[in-house]
mmCIF file of C-alpha atoms in Angstrom:
data_model
loop_
_atom_site.group_PDB
_atom_site.id
_atom_site.type_symbol
_atom_site.label_atom_id
_atom_site.label_comp_id
_atom_site.label_asym_id
_atom_site.label_seq_id
_atom_site.Cartn_x
_atom_site.Cartn_y
_atom_site.Cartn_z
ATOM 1 C CA UNK A 1 23.676 7.407 -36.091
ATOM 2 C CA UNK A 2 26.743 9.329 -37.116
ATOM 3 C CA UNK A 3 27.969 6.851 -39.687
ATOM 4 C CA UNK A 4 30.425 8.840 -41.730
ATOM 5 C CA UNK A 5 31.201 6.054 -44.160
ATOM 6 C CA UNK A 6 33.186 4.341 -41.432
ATOM 7 C CA UNK A 7 33.422 0.616 -42.022
ATOM 8 C CA UNK A 8 33.054 -0.278 -38.359
ATOM 9 C CA UNK A 9 30.912 -3.384 -38.144
ATOM 10 C CA UNK A 10 28.026 -2.928 -35.735
ATOM 11 C CA UNK A 11 28.463 -6.286 -33.989
ATOM 12 C CA UNK A 12 31.962 -5.398 -32.840
ATOM 13 C CA UNK A 13 32.017 -1.930 -31.317
ATOM 14 C CA UNK A 14 35.419 -0.256 -31.388
ATOM 15 C CA UNK A 15 37.246 -0.542 -28.080
ATOM 16 C CA UNK A 16 37.931 3.190 -28.121
ATOM 17 C CA UNK A 17 34.267 3.944 -27.634
ATOM 18 C CA UNK A 18 34.916 4.265 -23.927
ATOM 19 C CA UNK A 19 37.496 6.515 -22.346
ATOM 20 C CA UNK A 20 39.103 6.383 -18.970
ATOM 21 C CA UNK A 21 39.232 9.827 -17.461
ATOM 22 C CA UNK A 22 40.971 10.796 -14.273
ATOM 23 C CA UNK A 23 39.309 13.414 -12.130
ATOM 24 C CA UNK A 24 41.397 15.022 -9.434
ATOM 25 C CA UNK A 25 40.861 17.763 -6.913
ATOM 26 C CA UNK A 26 44.426 17.621 -5.619
ATOM 27 C CA UNK A 27 43.329 15.454 -2.714
ATOM 28 C CA UNK A 28 41.434 12.678 -4.384
ATOM 29 C CA UNK A 29 41.750 10.915 -7.647
ATOM 30 C CA UNK A 30 38.788 9.141 -9.115
ATOM 31 C CA UNK A 31 38.781 7.286 -12.386
ATOM 32 C CA UNK A 32 35.770 7.304 -14.623
ATOM 33 C CA UNK A 33 34.919 5.252 -17.620
ATOM 34 C CA UNK A 34 32.740 7.161 -20.000
ATOM 35 C CA UNK A 35 31.475 6.953 -23.565
ATOM 36 C CA UNK A 36 32.806 9.502 -25.997
ATOM 37 C CA UNK A 37 29.369 10.863 -26.661
ATOM 38 C CA UNK A 38 28.041 10.988 -23.112
ATOM 39 C CA UNK A 39 27.562 14.419 -21.616
ATOM 40 C CA UNK A 40 30.162 15.165 -18.988
ATOM 41 C CA UNK A 41 27.431 16.390 -16.689
ATOM 42 C CA UNK A 42 26.955 12.776 -15.633
ATOM 43 C CA UNK A 43 30.593 12.450 -14.707
ATOM 44 C CA UNK A 44 30.629 15.778 -12.909
ATOM 45 C CA UNK A 45 27.538 14.919 -10.897
ATOM 46 C CA UNK A 46 28.943 11.506 -10.037
ATOM 47 C CA UNK A 47 32.198 13.016 -8.832
ATOM 48 C CA UNK A 48 30.437 15.641 -6.751
ATOM 49 C CA UNK A 49 28.091 13.047 -5.356
ATOM 50 C CA UNK A 50 30.919 10.800 -4.285
ATOM 51 C CA UNK A 51 33.116 13.491 -2.872
ATOM 52 C CA UNK A 52 30.306 15.354 -1.165
ATOM 53 C CA UNK A 53 30.729 18.549 -3.122
ATOM 54 C CA UNK A 54 28.020 20.848 -4.305
ATOM 55 C CA UNK A 55 28.182 20.896 -8.135
ATOM 56 C CA UNK A 56 27.568 24.630 -8.138
ATOM 57 C CA UNK A 57 30.566 25.315 -5.946
ATOM 58 C CA UNK A 58 33.215 23.639 -8.065
ATOM 59 C CA UNK A 59 34.561 24.080 -11.546
ATOM 60 C CA UNK A 60 35.956 21.376 -13.800
ATOM 61 C CA UNK A 61 38.857 22.366 -15.979
ATOM 62 C CA UNK A 62 40.159 20.451 -18.958
ATOM 63 C CA UNK A 63 43.483 21.864 -20.025
ATOM 64 C CA UNK A 64 42.612 25.143 -18.343
ATOM 65 C CA UNK A 65 39.254 25.529 -20.006
ATOM 66 C CA UNK A 66 36.038 25.307 -18.080
ATOM 67 C CA UNK A 67 34.040 22.213 -18.882
ATOM 68 C CA UNK A 68 30.364 22.817 -19.549
ATOM 69 C CA UNK A 69 27.928 20.175 -18.346
ATOM 70 C CA UNK A 70 26.740 19.767 -21.928
ATOM 71 C CA UNK A 71 30.230 19.025 -23.257
ATOM 72 C CA UNK A 72 31.161 15.460 -24.047
ATOM 73 C CA UNK A 73 34.602 13.878 -24.418
ATOM 74 C CA UNK A 74 34.031 14.034 -28.145
ATOM 75 C CA UNK A 75 33.327 17.767 -28.301
ATOM 76 C CA UNK A 76 36.391 18.468 -26.150
ATOM 77 C CA UNK A 77 38.506 16.060 -28.197
ATOM 78 C CA UNK A 78 39.554 14.149 -25.104
ATOM 79 C CA UNK A 79 41.843 11.161 -25.282
ATOM 80 C CA UNK A 80 41.976 8.051 -23.156
ATOM 81 C CA UNK A 81 43.749 8.832 -19.889
ATOM 82 C CA UNK A 82 43.096 12.581 -19.967
ATOM 83 C CA UNK A 83 42.594 14.404 -16.726
ATOM 84 C CA UNK A 84 39.993 16.805 -15.419
ATOM 85 C CA UNK A 85 40.844 19.109 -12.559
ATOM 86 C CA UNK A 86 38.310 20.184 -9.989
ATOM 87 C CA UNK A 87 38.655 23.592 -8.404
ATOM 88 C CA UNK A 88 36.630 25.341 -5.787
ATOM 89 C CA UNK A 89 34.799 28.382 -7.141
ATOM 90 C CA UNK A 90 35.901 31.615 -5.482
ATOM 91 C CA UNK A 91 33.535 34.269 -4.220
ATOM 92 C CA UNK A 92 34.329 37.962 -4.398
ATOM 93 C CA UNK A 93 32.376 40.921 -3.194
ATOM 94 C CA UNK A 94 34.098 43.439 -1.043
ATOM 95 C CA UNK B 1 22.017 9.675 9.055
ATOM 96 C CA UNK B 2 24.978 9.624 6.723
ATOM 97 C CA UNK B 3 28.006 7.441 6.810
ATOM 98 C CA UNK B 4 31.374 8.750 5.812
ATOM 99 C CA UNK B 5 34.675 7.095 5.217
ATOM 100 C CA UNK B 6 37.686 8.919 6.447
ATOM 101 C CA UNK B 7 41.180 7.692 5.766
ATOM 102 C CA UNK B 8 43.590 8.250 8.559
ATOM 103 C CA UNK B 9 47.015 6.936 9.174
ATOM 104 C CA UNK B 10 47.742 4.091 9.682
ATOM 105 C CA UNK B 11 44.356 2.560 9.066
ATOM 106 C CA UNK B 12 41.057 3.724 7.781
ATOM 107 C CA UNK B 13 38.125 4.330 9.971
ATOM 108 C CA UNK B 14 34.518 4.368 9.104
ATOM 109 C CA UNK B 15 32.602 6.885 11.054
ATOM 110 C CA UNK B 16 29.010 7.731 11.499
ATOM 111 C CA UNK B 17 28.049 11.276 11.036
ATOM 112 C CA UNK B 18 25.406 12.282 13.479
ATOM 113 C CA UNK B 19 23.279 15.160 12.235
ATOM 114 C CA UNK B 20 26.096 16.271 10.014
ATOM 115 C CA UNK B 21 28.586 16.384 12.859
ATOM 116 C CA UNK B 22 31.787 14.534 12.195
ATOM 117 C CA UNK B 23 32.603 12.413 15.189
ATOM 118 C CA UNK B 24 36.351 12.584 15.493
ATOM 119 C CA UNK B 25 38.086 9.971 17.551
ATOM 120 C CA UNK B 26 39.102 12.346 20.292
ATOM 121 C CA UNK B 27 35.652 13.815 20.462
ATOM 122 C CA UNK B 28 34.137 10.409 20.756
ATOM 123 C CA UNK B 29 36.527 9.413 23.481
ATOM 124 C CA UNK B 30 35.829 12.572 25.385
ATOM 125 C CA UNK B 31 32.115 12.171 25.190
ATOM 126 C CA UNK B 32 32.267 8.387 25.471
ATOM 127 C CA UNK B 33 29.757 8.021 22.683
ATOM 128 C CA UNK B 34 31.524 4.937 21.439
ATOM 129 C CA UNK B 35 28.332 3.476 20.149
ATOM 130 C CA UNK B 36 28.383 6.032 17.356
ATOM 131 C CA UNK B 37 31.709 4.912 16.049
ATOM 132 C CA UNK B 38 32.412 1.930 13.885
ATOM 133 C CA UNK B 39 36.008 1.156 13.295
ATOM 134 C CA UNK B 40 37.017 -1.028 10.406
ATOM 135 C CA UNK B 41 40.472 -2.026 9.453
ATOM 136 C CA UNK B 42 40.891 -1.681 5.717
ATOM 137 C CA UNK B 43 44.371 -3.163 5.604
ATOM 138 C CA UNK B 44 43.558 -6.758 4.844
ATOM 139 C CA UNK B 45 46.547 -7.919 2.866
ATOM 140 C CA UNK B 46 47.090 -4.708 0.946
ATOM 141 C CA UNK B 47 48.269 -1.491 2.409
ATOM 142 C CA UNK B 48 47.591 0.368 -0.805
ATOM 143 C CA UNK B 49 44.107 1.423 -1.730
ATOM 144 C CA UNK B 50 42.783 0.244 -5.025
ATOM 145 C CA UNK B 51 42.031 3.051 -7.431
ATOM 146 C CA UNK B 52 38.409 3.398 -8.167
ATOM 147 C CA UNK B 53 36.951 3.286 -11.629
ATOM 148 C CA UNK B 54 33.407 4.445 -11.930
ATOM 149 C CA UNK B 55 31.501 3.588 -15.026
ATOM 150 C CA UNK B 56 29.306 6.421 -16.155
ATOM 151 C CA UNK B 57 27.434 4.842 -19.023
ATOM 152 C CA UNK B 58 25.348 1.767 -19.363
ATOM 153 C CA UNK B 59 21.892 0.961 -18.144
ATOM 154 C CA UNK B 60 20.707 2.235 -14.819
ATOM 155 C CA UNK B 61 21.135 -1.072 -13.017
ATOM 156 C CA UNK B 62 24.793 -1.152 -13.976
ATOM 157 C CA UNK B 63 25.501 2.181 -12.404
ATOM 158 C CA UNK B 64 23.848 1.047 -9.208
ATOM 159 C CA UNK B 65 26.035 -2.008 -9.050
ATOM 160 C CA UNK B 66 29.261 -0.129 -9.406
ATOM 161 C CA UNK B 67 31.479 -0.896 -6.513
ATOM 162 C CA UNK B 68 32.779 2.274 -5.082
ATOM 163 C CA UNK B 69 36.027 2.580 -3.355
ATOM 164 C CA UNK B 70 37.879 5.757 -2.725
ATOM 165 C CA UNK B 71 41.440 6.318 -3.582
ATOM 166 C CA UNK B 72 43.494 8.434 -1.333
ATOM 167 C CA UNK B 73 46.866 9.811 -2.104
ATOM 168 C CA UNK B 74 49.400 8.895 0.548
ATOM 169 C CA UNK B 75 51.228 12.175 0.138
ATOM 170 C CA UNK B 76 48.239 14.247 1.109
ATOM 171 C CA UNK B 77 46.801 12.109 3.831
ATOM 172 C CA UNK B 78 47.455 14.467 6.676
ATOM 173 C CA UNK B 79 46.256 17.551 4.898
ATOM 174 C CA UNK B 80 43.346 15.601 3.610
ATOM 175 C CA UNK B 81 42.056 14.711 7.039
ATOM 176 C CA UNK B 82 41.718 18.390 7.807
ATOM 177 C CA UNK B 83 40.177 19.260 4.462
ATOM 178 C CA UNK B 84 37.728 16.465 4.666
ATOM 179 C CA UNK B 85 36.445 17.467 7.996
ATOM 180 C CA UNK B 86 35.554 20.784 6.485
ATOM 181 C CA UNK B 87 34.188 19.744 3.141
ATOM 182 C CA UNK B 88 32.917 16.216 3.762
ATOM 183 C CA UNK B 89 35.075 15.451 0.786
ATOM 184 C CA UNK B 90 34.799 11.753 1.190
ATOM 185 C CA UNK B 91 31.267 11.556 2.375
ATOM 186 C CA UNK B 92 29.168 8.950 0.732
ATOM 187 C CA UNK B 93 26.239 6.789 1.489
ATOM 188 C CA UNK B 94 26.805 3.127 2.053
ATOM 189 C CA UNK B 95 23.430 1.731 2.943
ATOM 190 C CA UNK B 96 20.522 2.240 0.568
ATOM 191 C CA UNK B 97 19.622 5.790 1.252
ATOM 192 C CA UNK B 98 16.331 7.471 0.559
ATOM 193 C CA UNK B 99 16.984 9.759 -2.379
ATOM 194 C CA UNK B 100 14.554 12.413 -1.349
ATOM 195 C CA UNK B 101 16.233 13.033 1.943
ATOM 196 C CA UNK B 102 19.594 13.664 0.370
ATOM 197 C CA UNK B 103 18.416 16.050 -2.295
ATOM 198 C CA UNK B 104 16.560 18.001 0.315
ATOM 199 C CA UNK B 105 19.790 18.599 2.146
ATOM 200 C CA UNK B 106 21.392 19.746 -1.077
ATOM 201 C CA UNK B 107 18.476 21.960 -1.969
ATOM 202 C CA UNK B 108 19.125 23.790 1.252
ATOM 203 C CA UNK B 109 22.700 24.496 0.237
ATOM 204 C CA UNK B 110 21.510 25.718 -3.118
ATOM 205 C CA UNK B 111 19.018 27.972 -1.474
ATOM 206 C CA UNK B 112 21.730 29.550 0.600
ATOM 207 C CA UNK B 113 23.777 30.247 -2.518
ATOM 208 C CA UNK B 114 21.008 31.832 -4.515
ATOM 209 C CA UNK B 115 20.476 34.231 -1.685
ATOM 210 C CA UNK B 116 23.937 35.709 -1.766
ATOM 211 C CA UNK B 117 24.621 38.659 -3.991
ATOM 212 C CA UNK B 118 28.360 38.308 -4.310
ATOM 213 C CA UNK B 119 29.485 36.757 -7.550
ATOM 214 C CA UNK B 120 31.424 33.532 -7.418
ATOM 215 C CA UNK B 121 33.831 32.574 -10.164
ATOM 216 C CA UNK B 122 31.292 30.185 -11.666
ATOM 217 C CA UNK B 123 28.648 32.860 -12.122
ATOM 218 C CA UNK B 124 31.241 35.431 -13.085
ATOM 219 C CA UNK B 125 32.767 33.185 -15.740
ATOM 220 C CA UNK B 126 29.387 32.390 -17.194
ATOM 221 C CA UNK B 127 28.403 36.044 -17.473
ATOM 222 C CA UNK B 128 31.808 37.028 -18.765
ATOM 223 C CA UNK B 129 31.668 34.484 -21.564
ATOM 224 C CA UNK B 130 28.211 35.676 -22.548
ATOM 225 C CA UNK B 131 29.463 39.245 -22.569
ATOM 226 C CA UNK B 132 32.475 38.238 -24.639
ATOM 227 C CA UNK B 133 30.206 36.575 -27.163
ATOM 228 C CA UNK B 134 28.311 39.841 -27.580
ATOM 229 C CA UNK B 135 31.416 41.734 -28.804
ATOM 230 C CA UNK B 136 32.064 42.242 -32.495
ATOM 231 C CA UNK B 137 34.348 39.937 -34.463
ATOM 232 C CA UNK B 138 36.970 42.714 -34.682
ATOM 233 C CA UNK B 139 37.097 43.175 -30.961
ATOM 234 C CA UNK B 140 37.345 39.485 -30.317
ATOM 235 C CA UNK B 141 40.358 39.312 -32.634
ATOM 236 C CA UNK B 142 42.321 42.201 -31.181
ATOM 237 C CA UNK B 143 41.402 41.442 -27.576
ATOM 238 C CA UNK B 144 41.596 38.285 -25.553
ATOM 239 C CA UNK B 145 40.966 37.311 -21.961
ATOM 240 C CA UNK B 146 42.245 34.876 -19.391
ATOM 241 C CA UNK B 147 39.893 32.657 -17.449
ATOM 242 C CA UNK B 148 38.792 34.276 -14.205
ATOM 243 C CA UNK B 149 40.386 31.591 -12.025
ATOM 244 C CA UNK B 150 43.783 31.491 -13.704
ATOM 245 C CA UNK B 151 45.379 34.317 -11.742
ATOM 246 C CA UNK B 152 44.020 32.819 -8.549
ATOM 247 C CA UNK B 153 45.404 29.396 -9.483
ATOM 248 C CA UNK B 154 48.742 30.915 -10.501
ATOM 249 C CA UNK B 155 49.153 32.081 -6.927
ATOM 250 C CA UNK B 156 48.795 28.512 -5.707
ATOM 251 C CA UNK B 157 52.020 26.598 -6.064
ATOM 252 C CA UNK B 158 50.890 23.296 -7.579
ATOM 253 C CA UNK B 159 49.161 25.035 -10.486
ATOM 254 C CA UNK B 160 51.642 27.767 -11.340
ATOM 255 C CA UNK B 161 53.373 25.957 -14.204
ATOM 256 C CA UNK B 162 50.105 24.672 -15.607
ATOM 257 C CA UNK B 163 48.553 28.118 -15.731
ATOM 258 C CA UNK B 164 51.546 29.397 -17.665
ATOM 259 C CA UNK B 165 51.136 26.693 -20.289
ATOM 260 C CA UNK B 166 47.442 27.514 -20.617
ATOM 261 C CA UNK B 167 48.262 31.178 -21.119
ATOM 262 C CA UNK B 168 50.650 30.310 -23.939
ATOM 263 C CA UNK B 169 47.713 29.131 -25.997
ATOM 264 C CA UNK B 170 46.114 32.560 -25.727
ATOM 265 C CA UNK B 171 48.847 34.229 -27.822
ATOM 266 C CA UNK B 172 48.671 37.332 -25.696
ATOM 267 C CA UNK B 173 51.682 38.966 -27.362
ATOM 268 C CA UNK B 174 49.839 39.293 -30.643
ATOM 269 C CA UNK B 175 46.818 40.966 -29.033
ATOM 270 C CA UNK B 176 46.274 44.649 -28.388
ATOM 271 C CA UNK B 177 44.623 44.060 -25.051
ATOM 272 C CA UNK B 178 44.275 41.146 -22.666
ATOM 273 C CA UNK B 179 41.584 41.219 -19.985
ATOM 274 C CA UNK B 180 42.583 39.405 -16.807
ATOM 275 C CA UNK B 181 39.832 39.205 -14.203
ATOM 276 C CA UNK B 182 41.424 38.799 -10.808
ATOM 277 C CA UNK B 183 39.927 37.330 -7.701
ATOM 278 C CA UNK B 184 42.156 37.850 -4.741
ATOM 279 C CA UNK B 185 41.255 38.054 -1.073
ATOM 280 C CA UNK B 186 37.600 37.652 -2.008
ATOM 281 C CA UNK B 187 37.676 40.734 -4.157
ATOM 282 C CA UNK B 188 37.250 41.078 -7.910
ATOM 283 C CA UNK B 189 39.319 43.507 -9.921
ATOM 284 C CA UNK B 190 40.240 43.770 -13.582
ATOM 285 C CA UNK B 191 43.797 43.741 -14.862
ATOM 286 C CA UNK B 192 44.361 44.709 -18.491
ATOM 287 C CA UNK B 193 47.568 44.082 -20.426
ATOM 288 C CA UNK B 194 47.970 46.715 -23.135
ATOM 289 C CA UNK B 195 50.190 46.133 -26.173
ATOM 290 C CA UNK B 196 52.442 43.519 -24.614
ATOM 291 C CA UNK B 197 53.935 42.742 -27.990
ATOM 292 C CA UNK B 198 55.300 46.300 -28.432
ATOM 293 C CA UNK B 199 58.666 47.620 -27.346
ATOM 294 C CA UNK B 200 58.866 50.170 -24.556
ATOM 295 C CA UNK B 201 60.373 52.659 -27.030
ATOM 296 C CA UNK B 202 57.351 52.581 -29.332
ATOM 297 C CA UNK B 203 55.976 56.098 -29.847
ATOM 298 C CA UNK B 204 52.473 55.079 -30.836
ATOM 299 C CA UNK B 205 51.723 52.208 -28.466
ATOM 300 C CA UNK B 206 52.945 51.847 -24.910
ATOM 301 C CA UNK B 207 53.071 48.443 -23.296
ATOM 302 C CA UNK B 208 51.433 48.981 -19.939
ATOM 303 C CA UNK B 209 49.004 47.481 -17.470
ATOM 304 C CA UNK B 210 45.764 48.902 -16.141
ATOM 305 C CA UNK B 211 44.229 47.818 -12.893
ATOM 306 C CA UNK B 212 40.568 48.740 -12.580
ATOM 307 C CA UNK B 213 39.325 48.393 -9.049
ATOM 308 C CA UNK B 214 36.002 49.483 -7.612
ATOM 309 C CA UNK B 215 37.413 49.595 -4.101
ATOM 310 C CA UNK B 216 40.226 52.147 -4.016
ATOM 311 C CA UNK B 217 40.227 52.241 -0.242
ATOM 312 C CA UNK B 218 41.192 48.592 -0.241
ATOM 313 C CA UNK B 219 44.512 49.584 -1.810
ATOM 314 C CA UNK B 220 44.412 47.962 -5.255
ATOM 315 C CA UNK B 221 48.206 47.994 -5.416
ATOM 316 C CA UNK B 222 48.456 45.286 -2.801
ATOM 317 C CA UNK B 223 48.280 42.758 -5.635
ATOM 318 C CA UNK B 224 51.089 44.477 -7.548
ATOM 319 C CA UNK B 225 53.855 42.139 -6.308
ATOM 320 C CA UNK B 226 51.844 39.150 -7.503
ATOM 321 C CA UNK B 227 51.039 40.828 -10.797
ATOM 322 C CA UNK B 228 54.725 41.603 -11.378
ATOM 323 C CA UNK B 229 55.711 37.987 -10.724
ATOM 324 C CA UNK B 230 52.884 36.799 -12.932
ATOM 325 C CA UNK B 231 53.922 39.011 -15.841
ATOM 326 C CA UNK B 232 57.589 38.120 -15.458
ATOM 327 C CA UNK B 233 56.708 34.422 -15.556
ATOM 328 C CA UNK B 234 54.529 34.918 -18.610
ATOM 329 C CA UNK B 235 57.364 36.633 -20.499
ATOM 330 C CA UNK B 236 59.788 33.896 -19.445
ATOM 331 C CA UNK B 237 57.406 31.071 -20.326
ATOM 332 C CA UNK B 238 56.919 32.530 -23.794
ATOM 333 C CA UNK B 239 60.673 32.800 -24.265
ATOM 334 C CA UNK B 240 60.496 36.547 -24.947
ATOM 335 C CA UNK B 241 63.744 38.447 -25.416
ATOM 336 C CA UNK B 242 62.835 41.278 -22.988
ATOM 337 C CA UNK B 243 64.906 41.261 -19.818
ATOM 338 C CA UNK B 244 63.715 41.406 -16.248
ATOM 339 C CA UNK B 245 64.474 45.089 -15.942
ATOM 340 C CA UNK B 246 62.207 45.877 -18.877
ATOM 341 C CA UNK B 247 59.391 43.818 -17.456
ATOM 342 C CA UNK B 248 59.583 45.502 -14.058
ATOM 343 C CA UNK B 249 59.440 48.893 -15.749
ATOM 344 C CA UNK B 250 56.148 48.215 -17.517
ATOM 345 C CA UNK B 251 53.867 50.836 -15.941
ATOM 346 C CA UNK B 252 51.006 49.580 -13.796
ATOM 347 C CA UNK B 253 48.334 52.269 -13.892
ATOM 348 C CA UNK B 254 45.455 52.421 -11.449
ATOM 349 C CA UNK B 255 42.888 54.947 -12.722
ATOM 350 C CA UNK B 256 40.258 56.419 -10.417
ATOM 351 C CA UNK B 257 37.113 54.678 -11.573
ATOM 352 C CA UNK B 258 33.568 54.642 -10.186
ATOM 353 C CA UNK B 259 33.396 52.955 -6.804
ATOM 354 C CA UNK B 260 31.127 50.367 -5.294
ATOM 355 C CA UNK B 261 28.919 51.478 -2.423
ATOM 356 C CA UNK B 262 28.587 48.168 -0.606
ATOM 357 C CA UNK B 263 30.604 45.044 -0.022
ATOM 358 C CA UNK B 264 29.198 42.811 -2.719
ATOM 359 C CA UNK B 265 29.216 44.634 -6.035
ATOM 360 C CA UNK B 266 32.808 44.270 -7.234
ATOM 361 C CA UNK B 267 32.112 41.306 -9.505
ATOM 362 C CA UNK B 268 29.467 43.265 -11.381
ATOM 363 C CA UNK B 269 31.753 46.280 -11.600
ATOM 364 C CA UNK B 270 34.443 44.150 -13.211
ATOM 365 C CA UNK B 271 31.967 42.856 -15.768
ATOM 366 C CA UNK B 272 30.912 46.406 -16.580
ATOM 367 C CA UNK B 273 34.527 47.638 -16.704
ATOM 368 C CA UNK B 274 35.229 44.883 -19.211
ATOM 369 C CA UNK B 275 32.313 45.804 -21.420
ATOM 370 C CA UNK B 276 32.991 49.527 -21.451
ATOM 371 C CA UNK B 277 36.718 49.124 -21.877
ATOM 372 C CA UNK B 278 36.412 46.792 -24.843
ATOM 373 C CA UNK B 279 33.927 49.151 -26.463
ATOM 374 C CA UNK B 280 35.903 52.313 -25.790
ATOM 375 C CA UNK B 281 39.547 51.266 -25.923
ATOM 376 C CA UNK B 282 41.634 53.160 -28.491
ATOM 377 C CA UNK B 283 43.434 51.322 -31.277
ATOM 378 C CA UNK B 284 46.744 52.638 -29.911
ATOM 379 C CA UNK B 285 46.966 53.062 -26.169
ATOM 380 C CA UNK B 286 49.489 55.715 -25.124
ATOM 381 C CA UNK B 287 50.440 56.509 -21.559
ATOM 382 C CA UNK B 288 50.517 60.215 -22.556
ATOM 383 C CA UNK B 289 46.774 60.154 -23.220
ATOM 384 C CA UNK B 290 45.971 58.180 -20.101
ATOM 385 C CA UNK B 291 43.472 57.937 -18.407
ATOM 386 C CA UNK B 292 41.270 58.402 -21.470
ATOM 387 C CA UNK B 293 37.689 57.723 -20.406
ATOM 388 C CA UNK B 294 38.611 55.944 -17.197
ATOM 389 C CA UNK B 295 37.709 58.522 -14.572
ATOM 390 C CA UNK B 296 35.307 58.875 -11.680
ATOM 391 C CA UNK B 297 32.479 59.856 -14.018
ATOM 392 C CA UNK B 298 33.022 57.010 -16.433
ATOM 393 C CA UNK B 299 29.559 55.626 -15.759
ATOM 394 C CA UNK B 300 26.720 55.954 -13.297
ATOM 395 C CA UNK B 301 25.410 53.341 -10.909
ATOM 396 C CA UNK B 302 22.144 53.395 -12.860
ATOM 397 C CA UNK B 303 24.087 52.462 -15.966
ATOM 398 C CA UNK B 304 25.647 49.565 -14.100
ATOM 399 C CA UNK B 305 22.275 48.440 -12.892
ATOM 400 C CA UNK B 306 20.662 48.355 -16.298
ATOM 401 C CA UNK B 307 23.715 46.597 -17.701
ATOM 402 C CA UNK B 308 23.371 43.871 -15.080
ATOM 403 C CA UNK B 309 19.710 43.512 -15.810
ATOM 404 C CA UNK B 310 20.365 43.143 -19.526
ATOM 405 C CA UNK B 311 23.198 40.686 -19.022
ATOM 406 C CA UNK B 312 20.991 38.685 -16.691
ATOM 407 C CA UNK B 313 18.274 38.302 -19.280
ATOM 408 C CA UNK B 314 20.843 37.649 -22.006
ATOM 409 C CA UNK B 315 22.022 34.762 -19.934
ATOM 410 C CA UNK B 316 18.564 33.573 -19.049
ATOM 411 C CA UNK B 317 19.688 33.833 -15.450
ATOM 412 C CA UNK B 318 19.505 36.627 -12.957
ATOM 413 C CA UNK B 319 22.820 38.255 -12.125
ATOM 414 C CA UNK B 320 22.460 37.068 -8.602
ATOM 415 C CA UNK B 321 22.106 33.430 -7.739
ATOM 416 C CA UNK B 322 22.770 31.673 -10.997
ATOM 417 C CA UNK B 323 23.662 28.176 -11.905
ATOM 418 C CA UNK B 324 21.314 25.277 -11.413
ATOM 419 C CA UNK B 325 22.603 21.949 -12.465
ATOM 420 C CA UNK B 326 20.219 19.065 -13.021
ATOM 421 C CA UNK B 327 19.390 17.683 -9.652
ATOM 422 C CA UNK B 328 19.536 21.026 -7.931
ATOM 423 C CA UNK B 329 16.789 22.584 -9.972
ATOM 424 C CA UNK B 330 14.524 24.525 -7.745
ATOM 425 C CA UNK B 331 10.865 23.796 -7.819
ATOM 426 C CA UNK B 332 9.081 26.791 -9.203
#
């Protein structure tokens, strides 16, 4: 789809199409394998699902910046082996 | 019924959660409900747990076939046991589990969240970014802001150094003003760095800090020690020539600003402070002219209300409740 004159032959997809991403919440580490173009929402939901967290109560940070569910490894320029941190959202009122 | 795996030293146990209640070993022994407890030794051959790799892509059948194991860090095992009990951090289903039942449980959690009026950092950050995007190009060049969780994370030891490296990328010493939303002791306040790049001798621009707090009776200055350490570390991390003495003499000003009338509004106040400050801040901030517009009559509660309403519609989300991610979408 996004063929920018790259000579990559279609029958042999580049090995870098998938990334391994480590997700950690300081207690657990989970490794995910994800396509560069896949929305990170899938990864975030999978992590929350497996660690029993409510997706609305945690925040994923990549290099300090909040990850939006619509971001993909490509839009964030992530490399193989990069790490996402999971932090509990904080509530403030009084 | 859900089944959870809990790792405990020296072996792992698999426990059954009964109606959401974690059955701890001691509890089980006391109540002699041994039938509720399955104990499995996970130490066959290897004492180390195999790290889990979950494949996100591929067809649906592939994701169902992914073998899930959970990796636990030896270092944190003890702390983990406590955390897990609270957060079900390692809860997962093992047997085929009816989907509908699970999402119902989650929908209940979501419902509870949308009811509360206090802003959490997720909602706050979302609204703040929207607000930021509404400022003019000029303002966005001469101002910057730090993520609303950074100060909070700075106060937690394992993240301190990381936060400082993130801040470096913000080039705060070349900005006129830096907005730093603070959440501390479940209270939002707004810290503003003014002219950090200037020298203390400058006649036109004074490096100083403002702390805008909608709860004066809560003693806003209780965070001052943390702020001082934070600022000192920022200067050090950037390799600035200013010495410690200089940094401790940077004035921290706490103007008397409009106050909240309940115990849930501070997040909205901080958003409104940010908007009005960015719009009204002078090109050159001087301590002599302080407090400028920041007084008790700065704005009215009606003004705050209409601001929140507008921001809510700008965001497509009401200023209370907020985020719905995929599976949690409420039926309307």
